[in-house]
Amino acid sequence: MSEEFKSLVDQSFEKGLNPIWMYTDDYIYGMMAADESGGRWTEISYAFEMDDPLRTVERSADLSYQFLFEELEKGISFYIKDFNVLNLKNFGKSLETLSGPEKVKSLINELITNSSKYSDNFPIIKSAEESSVLKEKV
């Protein structure tokens, strides 16, 4: 299972669109493009204490955006006490007129580029070079 996860991490950086990878003490959460246009995204979670830790689900960009936003708002903010949900919501408002693919890409790029705007301790992987952090956890 962990080899499959490591393979997904590597593949996510080969798609041409930035993936997002975040981690907590209990799980790793990621989202990567399932196609070149960003019209479909694959959500990946790896829960450390589960018998079957790896879960993947492919969805449309619109649904993927909603799931990613909810993960940040409820999941990550639960673990990262200084996570600024208000900044996240304000950024989300600026995306309302965009298409689903553009919303996902914009949110991921914002979090990678301006992670300190959301938390001083944001556990986010910003590049393929940093992905070893994820692989060491599984």
Coordinates of N, CA, C and O in Angstrom, one line a residue, residues 7-137:
S7 N 4.1 6.0 -5.3 CA 4.0 6.2 -6.8 C 3.0 7.3 -7.1 O 3.3 8.1 -8.1
L8 N 1.9 7.4 -6.4 CA 1.0 8.5 -6.6 C 1.6 9.9 -6.4 O 1.4 10.8 -7.1
V9 N 2.4 9.9 -5.3 CA 3.1 11.2 -5.0 C 4.0 11.6 -6.2 O 4.0 12.7 -6.7
D10 N 4.8 10.6 -6.7 CA 5.7 10.9 -7.8 C 4.9 11.3 -9.0 O 5.3 12.3 -9.7
Q11 N 3.8 10.6 -9.3 CA 3.0 10.9 -10.5 C 2.4 12.3 -10.4 O 2.3 12.9 -11.5
S12 N 2.1 12.7 -9.2 CA 1.4 14.0 -9.1 C 2.2 15.2 -9.6 O 1.6 16.2 -10.0
F13 N 3.5 15.0 -9.5 CA 4.4 16.1 -9.9 C 4.7 16.1 -11.4 O 5.4 16.9 -11.9
E14 N 4.2 15.0 -12.1 CA 4.5 14.8 -13.5 C 3.4 15.3 -14.4 O 3.5 15.2 -15.6
K15 N 2.3 15.7 -13.8 CA 1.1 16.0 -14.6 C 1.1 17.4 -15.3 O 0.2 17.6 -16.1
G16 N 2.0 18.3 -14.9 CA 2.0 19.6 -15.5 C 1.2 20.6 -14.8 O 1.3 21.8 -15.0
L17 N 0.3 20.2 -13.8 CA -0.4 21.1 -13.0 C 0.0 20.8 -11.5 O 0.2 19.6 -11.2
N18 N 0.2 21.8 -10.8 CA 0.6 21.6 -9.4 C -0.4 20.8 -8.6 O -1.6 21.1 -8.6
P19 N 0.1 19.8 -7.9 CA -0.7 19.0 -6.9 C -0.7 19.8 -5.6 O 0.1 20.7 -5.4
I20 N -1.5 19.4 -4.7 CA -1.4 19.8 -3.3 C -1.2 18.6 -2.4 O -1.9 17.6 -2.6
W21 N -0.3 18.7 -1.5 CA 0.0 17.7 -0.5 C 0.1 18.3 0.9 O 0.9 19.3 1.0
M22 N -0.7 17.9 1.8 CA -0.6 18.4 3.2 C -0.6 17.2 4.1 O -1.1 16.1 3.8
Y23 N -0.1 17.4 5.3 CA 0.0 16.3 6.2 C -0.2 16.7 7.7 O 0.0 17.9 8.0
T24 N -0.7 15.8 8.5 CA -0.9 16.0 9.9 C -0.3 14.8 10.6 O 0.3 13.9 10.0
D25 N -0.5 14.7 11.9 CA 0.0 13.6 12.7 C -0.8 12.3 12.3 O -0.3 11.2 12.6
D26 N -2.0 12.5 11.8 CA -2.9 11.3 11.6 C -3.0 10.9 10.1 O -3.4 9.7 9.9
Y27 N -2.8 11.8 9.2 CA -3.0 11.5 7.8 C -2.3 12.4 6.9 O -1.8 13.5 7.3
I28 N -2.2 12.0 5.6 CA -1.7 12.8 4.5 C -2.9 13.0 3.6 O -3.7 12.1 3.3
Y29 N -3.0 14.2 3.1 CA -4.1 14.6 2.1 C -3.5 15.2 0.9 O -2.6 16.1 1.0
G30 N -3.9 14.7 -0.3 CA -3.4 15.3 -1.5 C -4.5 15.4 -2.6 O -5.5 14.7 -2.5
M31 N -4.2 16.2 -3.6 CA -5.1 16.3 -4.7 C -4.2 16.6 -5.9 O -3.3 17.4 -5.9
M32 N -4.4 15.7 -7.0 CA -3.6 15.9 -8.2 C -4.5 15.9 -9.4 O -5.6 15.2 -9.4
A33 N -4.1 16.5 -10.5 CA -4.9 16.5 -11.7 C -5.0 15.1 -12.3 O -4.0 14.4 -12.3
A34 N -6.2 14.8 -12.7 CA -6.4 13.5 -13.3 C -6.3 13.6 -14.9 O -6.2 12.6 -15.6
D35 N -6.3 14.8 -15.4 CA -6.1 15.1 -16.8 C -5.4 16.4 -17.0 O -5.2 17.1 -16.0
E36 N -4.9 16.6 -18.2 CA -4.0 17.8 -18.5 C -4.8 19.1 -18.4 O -4.1 20.1 -18.1
S37 N -6.1 19.1 -18.5 CA -6.8 20.4 -18.5 C -7.2 20.8 -17.0 O -7.6 21.9 -16.8
G38 N -7.1 19.9 -16.1 CA -7.6 20.2 -14.8 C -9.1 20.0 -14.6 O -9.7 20.5 -13.6
G39 N -9.7 19.4 -15.6 CA -11.2 19.2 -15.5 C -11.6 18.1 -14.5 O -12.7 18.1 -14.0
R40 N -10.6 17.2 -14.2 CA -10.9 16.1 -13.2 C -9.7 16.1 -12.3 O -8.5 16.2 -12.8
W41 N -9.9 15.8 -11.0 CA -8.9 15.7 -10.0 C -9.0 14.5 -9.2 O -10.1 14.0 -9.0
T42 N -7.9 13.9 -8.7 CA -7.9 12.8 -7.9 C -7.5 13.2 -6.5 O -6.5 13.8 -6.2
E43 N -8.5 12.9 -5.5 CA -8.2 13.2 -4.1 C -7.6 11.9 -3.5 O -8.0 10.8 -3.8
I44 N -6.5 12.1 -2.7 CA -5.8 11.0 -2.1 C -5.7 11.3 -0.6 O -5.3 12.4 -0.2
S45 N -6.0 10.2 0.1 CA -5.8 10.3 1.6 C -5.1 9.1 2.0 O -5.4 8.0 1.5
Y46 N -4.2 9.2 3.0 CA -3.5 8.1 3.6 C -3.6 8.3 5.1 O -3.0 9.2 5.7
A47 N -4.4 7.5 5.7 CA -4.6 7.5 7.2 C -3.7 6.5 7.9 O -3.9 5.3 7.6
F48 N -2.8 7.0 8.7 CA -1.8 6.2 9.3 C -2.3 5.0 10.1 O -1.7 3.9 10.1
E49 N -3.4 5.2 10.8 CA -3.8 4.1 11.8 C -4.9 3.2 11.2 O -5.4 2.3 11.9
M50 N -5.2 3.3 9.9 CA -6.2 2.5 9.3 C -5.6 1.2 8.7 O -4.4 1.1 8.3
D51 N -6.4 0.1 8.8 CA -5.9 -1.2 8.2 C -5.7 -1.0 6.7 O -4.8 -1.6 6.1
D52 N -6.6 -0.3 6.0 CA -6.5 0.0 4.6 C -6.3 1.5 4.5 O -7.3 2.2 4.2
P53 N -5.1 2.0 4.6 CA -4.9 3.4 4.8 C -5.1 4.3 3.5 O -5.3 5.5 3.7
L54 N -5.0 3.8 2.3 CA -5.0 4.6 1.1 C -6.4 4.6 0.5 O -7.0 3.6 0.3
R55 N -6.8 5.9 0.2 CA -8.1 6.1 -0.4 C -7.9 7.1 -1.6 O -7.2 8.1 -1.4
T56 N -8.4 6.7 -2.7 CA -8.4 7.7 -3.9 C -9.8 7.8 -4.5 O -10.5 6.8 -4.6
V57 N -10.1 9.0 -4.9 CA -11.4 9.3 -5.5 C -11.2 10.3 -6.6 O -10.6 11.4 -6.3
E58 N -11.6 10.0 -7.8 CA -11.6 11.0 -8.9 C -12.9 11.7 -9.0 O -14.0 11.1 -9.0
R59 N -12.8 13.0 -9.1 CA -14.0 13.9 -9.2 C -13.8 15.0 -10.3 O -12.7 15.3 -10.6
S60 N -15.0 15.6 -10.6 CA -14.9 16.8 -11.5 C -14.2 17.9 -10.7 O -14.1 17.9 -9.5
A61 N -13.7 18.9 -11.4 CA -13.0 20.0 -10.8 C -13.9 20.7 -9.8 O -13.5 21.1 -8.7
D62 N -15.2 20.9 -10.2 CA -16.1 21.7 -9.3 C -16.2 20.9 -7.9 O -16.1 21.6 -6.9
L63 N -16.5 19.6 -8.0 CA -16.6 18.9 -6.7 C -15.2 18.8 -6.0 O -15.2 18.9 -4.8
S64 N -14.1 18.7 -6.7 CA -12.8 18.6 -6.1 C -12.5 19.9 -5.4 O -11.9 19.9 -4.3
Y65 N -12.9 21.0 -5.9 CA -12.7 22.3 -5.3 C -13.4 22.3 -3.9 O -12.9 22.7 -2.9
Q66 N -14.7 21.9 -3.9 CA -15.4 21.9 -2.7 C -14.8 21.0 -1.7 O -14.8 21.3 -0.5
F67 N -14.4 19.8 -2.1 CA -13.7 18.9 -1.1 C -12.4 19.4 -0.6 O -12.1 19.3 0.6
L68 N -11.6 20.0 -1.4 CA -10.4 20.6 -1.0 C -10.6 21.8 0.0 O -10.0 21.9 1.0
F69 N -11.6 22.6 -0.4 CA -11.9 23.8 0.5 C -12.4 23.3 1.9 O -11.9 23.8 2.9
E70 N -13.2 22.2 1.9 CA -13.7 21.7 3.1 C -12.6 21.0 3.9 O -12.5 21.2 5.2
E71 N -11.7 20.4 3.3 CA -10.5 19.8 4.0 C -9.7 20.8 4.7 O -9.3 20.6 5.8
L72 N -9.5 21.9 4.0 CA -8.7 23.0 4.6 C -9.5 23.7 5.8 O -8.9 23.9 6.8
E73 N -10.7 23.9 5.5 CA -11.6 24.6 6.5 C -11.8 23.8 7.8 O -11.8 24.4 8.9
K74 N -12.0 22.5 7.6 CA -12.4 21.7 8.8 C -11.3 20.7 9.2 O -11.1 20.5 10.4
G75 N -10.6 20.1 8.2 CA -9.6 19.1 8.6 C -8.3 19.7 9.0 O -7.9 19.5 10.2
I76 N -7.7 20.4 8.1 CA -6.4 21.0 8.4 C -6.5 22.0 9.6 O -5.6 22.1 10.4
S77 N -7.6 22.8 9.6 CA -7.7 23.8 10.7 C -7.9 23.2 12.0 O -7.5 23.8 13.0
F78 N -8.3 21.9 12.1 CA -8.4 21.2 13.3 C -7.1 20.9 13.9 O -6.8 20.9 15.1
Y79 N -6.1 20.5 13.0 CA -4.8 20.1 13.4 C -3.8 21.3 13.5 O -2.9 21.3 14.3
I80 N -4.0 22.3 12.7 CA -3.1 23.4 12.7 C -3.8 24.6 13.3 O -4.6 25.3 12.7
K81 N -3.5 24.8 14.6 CA -4.3 25.8 15.4 C -4.2 27.2 14.9 O -5.2 27.9 15.1
D82 N -3.2 27.6 14.2 CA -3.1 29.0 13.7 C -3.5 29.1 12.3 O -3.3 30.1 11.7
F83 N -4.2 28.1 11.7 CA -4.6 28.1 10.3 C -5.7 29.2 10.2 O -6.7 29.2 11.0
N84 N -5.5 30.2 9.3 CA -6.4 31.3 9.2 C -7.5 31.0 8.2 O -7.3 31.2 7.0
V85 N -8.6 30.5 8.7 CA -9.7 30.2 7.9 C -10.4 31.4 7.3 O -10.8 31.4 6.1
L86 N -10.3 32.5 8.0 CA -10.9 33.8 7.4 C -10.1 34.2 6.1 O -10.8 34.6 5.1
N87 N -8.8 34.1 6.2 CA -8.0 34.4 4.9 C -8.4 33.4 3.8 O -8.5 33.8 2.7
L88 N -8.6 32.2 4.2 CA -9.0 31.2 3.2 C -10.4 31.5 2.6 O -10.5 31.5 1.4
K89 N -11.3 31.9 3.4 CA -12.7 32.2 2.9 C -12.6 33.5 2.1 O -13.3 33.5 1.0
N90 N -11.8 34.4 2.4 CA -11.7 35.7 1.6 C -11.1 35.3 0.3 O -11.5 35.9 -0.7
F91 N -10.1 34.5 0.3 CA -9.5 34.1 -1.0 C -10.5 33.3 -1.9 O -10.7 33.6 -3.1
G92 N -11.3 32.5 -1.2 CA -12.3 31.7 -1.9 C -13.3 32.6 -2.6 O -13.8 32.3 -3.7
K93 N -13.7 33.7 -1.9 CA -14.6 34.7 -2.5 C -14.1 35.2 -3.8 O -14.9 35.5 -4.8
S94 N -12.8 35.4 -3.9 CA -12.2 36.0 -5.1 C -12.2 35.0 -6.3 O -12.0 35.4 -7.4
L95 N -12.5 33.7 -6.0 CA -12.6 32.7 -7.1 C -14.0 32.4 -7.6 O -14.1 31.6 -8.5
E96 N -15.0 33.0 -7.0 CA -16.4 32.6 -7.3 C -16.7 32.7 -8.8 O -17.5 31.9 -9.2
T97 N -16.2 33.6 -9.5 CA -16.6 33.7 -11.0 C -15.8 32.8 -11.9 O -16.0 32.7 -13.1
L98 N -14.8 32.1 -11.3 CA -13.9 31.2 -12.2 C -14.6 29.8 -12.4 O -15.5 29.4 -11.7
S99 N -14.1 29.2 -13.4 CA -14.6 27.8 -13.7 C -14.0 26.9 -12.7 O -13.0 27.2 -12.0
G100 N -14.5 25.6 -12.6 CA -14.1 24.7 -11.6 C -12.6 24.4 -11.7 O -11.8 24.5 -10.8
P101 N -12.1 24.1 -13.0 CA -10.6 23.9 -13.1 C -9.8 25.1 -12.6 O -8.8 24.9 -12.0
E102 N -10.2 26.3 -13.0 CA -9.5 27.4 -12.6 C -9.5 27.7 -11.0 O -8.5 28.1 -10.4
K103 N -10.6 27.3 -10.4 CA -10.7 27.4 -9.0 C -9.7 26.5 -8.3 O -9.0 26.9 -7.4
V104 N -9.7 25.3 -8.7 CA -8.8 24.3 -8.1 C -7.3 24.7 -8.3 O -6.5 24.8 -7.3
K105 N -7.0 25.1 -9.5 CA -5.6 25.5 -9.8 C -5.2 26.7 -9.0 O -4.1 26.8 -8.5
S106 N -6.1 27.7 -9.0 CA -5.8 29.0 -8.3 C -5.7 28.7 -6.8 O -4.8 29.3 -6.2
L107 N -6.5 27.9 -6.2 CA -6.4 27.7 -4.8 C -5.1 26.9 -4.4 O -4.4 27.3 -3.5
I108 N -4.8 25.9 -5.2 CA -3.5 25.2 -4.9 C -2.3 26.1 -5.1 O -1.5 26.2 -4.2
N109 N -2.3 26.9 -6.2 CA -1.2 27.8 -6.4 C -1.1 28.9 -5.3 O 0.0 29.2 -4.8
E110 N -2.2 29.4 -4.8 CA -2.2 30.3 -3.7 C -1.7 29.7 -2.4 O -0.8 30.3 -1.7
L111 N -2.1 28.5 -2.1 CA -1.6 27.9 -0.9 C -0.1 27.6 -1.0 O 0.6 27.7 0.0
I112 N 0.4 27.2 -2.1 CA 1.8 26.9 -2.3 C 2.6 28.2 -2.2 O 3.7 28.3 -1.5
T113 N 2.2 29.2 -2.9 CA 2.9 30.4 -3.0 C 2.8 31.3 -1.8 O 3.8 31.9 -1.4
N114 N 1.7 31.3 -1.1 CA 1.5 32.2 0.1 C 1.1 31.4 1.3 O 0.2 31.8 2.1
S115 N 1.7 30.3 1.5 CA 1.3 29.4 2.7 C 1.4 30.2 4.0 O 0.6 29.9 4.9
S116 N 2.4 31.1 4.2 CA 2.5 31.8 5.4 C 1.3 32.7 5.7 O 1.1 33.1 6.9
K117 N 0.6 33.1 4.7 CA -0.6 33.9 4.9 C -1.7 33.1 5.6 O -2.6 33.7 6.2
Y118 N -1.6 31.8 5.6 CA -2.6 30.9 6.2 C -2.2 30.3 7.5 O -3.0 30.0 8.3
S119 N -0.9 30.1 7.7 CA -0.4 29.5 8.9 C 1.2 29.7 8.9 O 1.8 29.5 7.9
D120 N 1.7 29.9 10.1 CA 3.2 29.9 10.2 C 3.7 28.5 10.2 O 4.9 28.3 10.1
N121 N 2.8 27.5 10.4 CA 3.2 26.1 10.5 C 2.5 25.2 9.5 O 2.1 24.1 9.9
F122 N 2.2 25.7 8.4 CA 1.4 25.0 7.4 C 2.2 23.8 6.9 O 3.2 24.0 6.2
P123 N 1.7 22.6 7.1 CA 2.4 21.4 6.7 C 2.1 21.0 5.2 O 1.4 20.1 4.9
I124 N 2.6 21.9 4.3 CA 2.3 21.7 2.9 C 3.6 21.4 2.2 O 4.7 21.9 2.5
I125 N 3.5 20.6 1.2 CA 4.6 20.2 0.3 C 4.5 21.1 -0.9 O 3.5 21.2 -1.6
K126 N 5.6 21.9 -1.2 CA 5.5 22.9 -2.2 C 6.2 22.5 -3.5 O 6.0 23.1 -4.6
S127 N 6.9 21.3 -3.5 CA 7.6 20.9 -4.7 C 7.9 19.4 -4.6 O 7.9 18.8 -3.6
A128 N 8.3 18.9 -5.8 CA 8.7 17.4 -5.8 C 9.9 17.2 -4.9 O 10.0 16.1 -4.3
E129 N 10.7 18.1 -4.8 CA 11.9 18.0 -4.0 C 11.6 17.8 -2.5 O 12.3 17.1 -1.8
E130 N 10.5 18.3 -2.1 CA 10.0 18.2 -0.7 C 9.2 16.9 -0.4 O 8.9 16.6 0.7
S131 N 8.8 16.2 -1.5 CA 7.9 15.1 -1.3 C 8.5 13.9 -0.5 O 7.7 13.1 -0.1
S132 N 9.8 13.9 -0.3 CA 10.4 12.9 0.5 C 9.8 12.9 1.9 O 9.7 11.8 2.6
V133 N 9.4 14.0 2.4 CA 8.7 14.2 3.7 C 7.5 13.2 3.8 O 7.3 12.5 4.8
L134 N 6.7 13.2 2.7 CA 5.5 12.3 2.7 C 5.9 10.9 2.7 O 5.3 10.0 3.4
K135 N 6.9 10.6 1.8 CA 7.3 9.2 1.7 C 7.9 8.6 2.9 O 7.7 7.4 3.2
E136 N 8.5 9.4 3.7 CA 9.1 8.9 5.0 C 8.0 8.6 6.0 O 8.2 7.9 7.0
K137 N 6.9 9.2 5.9 CA 5.8 9.1 6.8 C 5.0 7.8 6.7 O 4.3 7.3 7.6

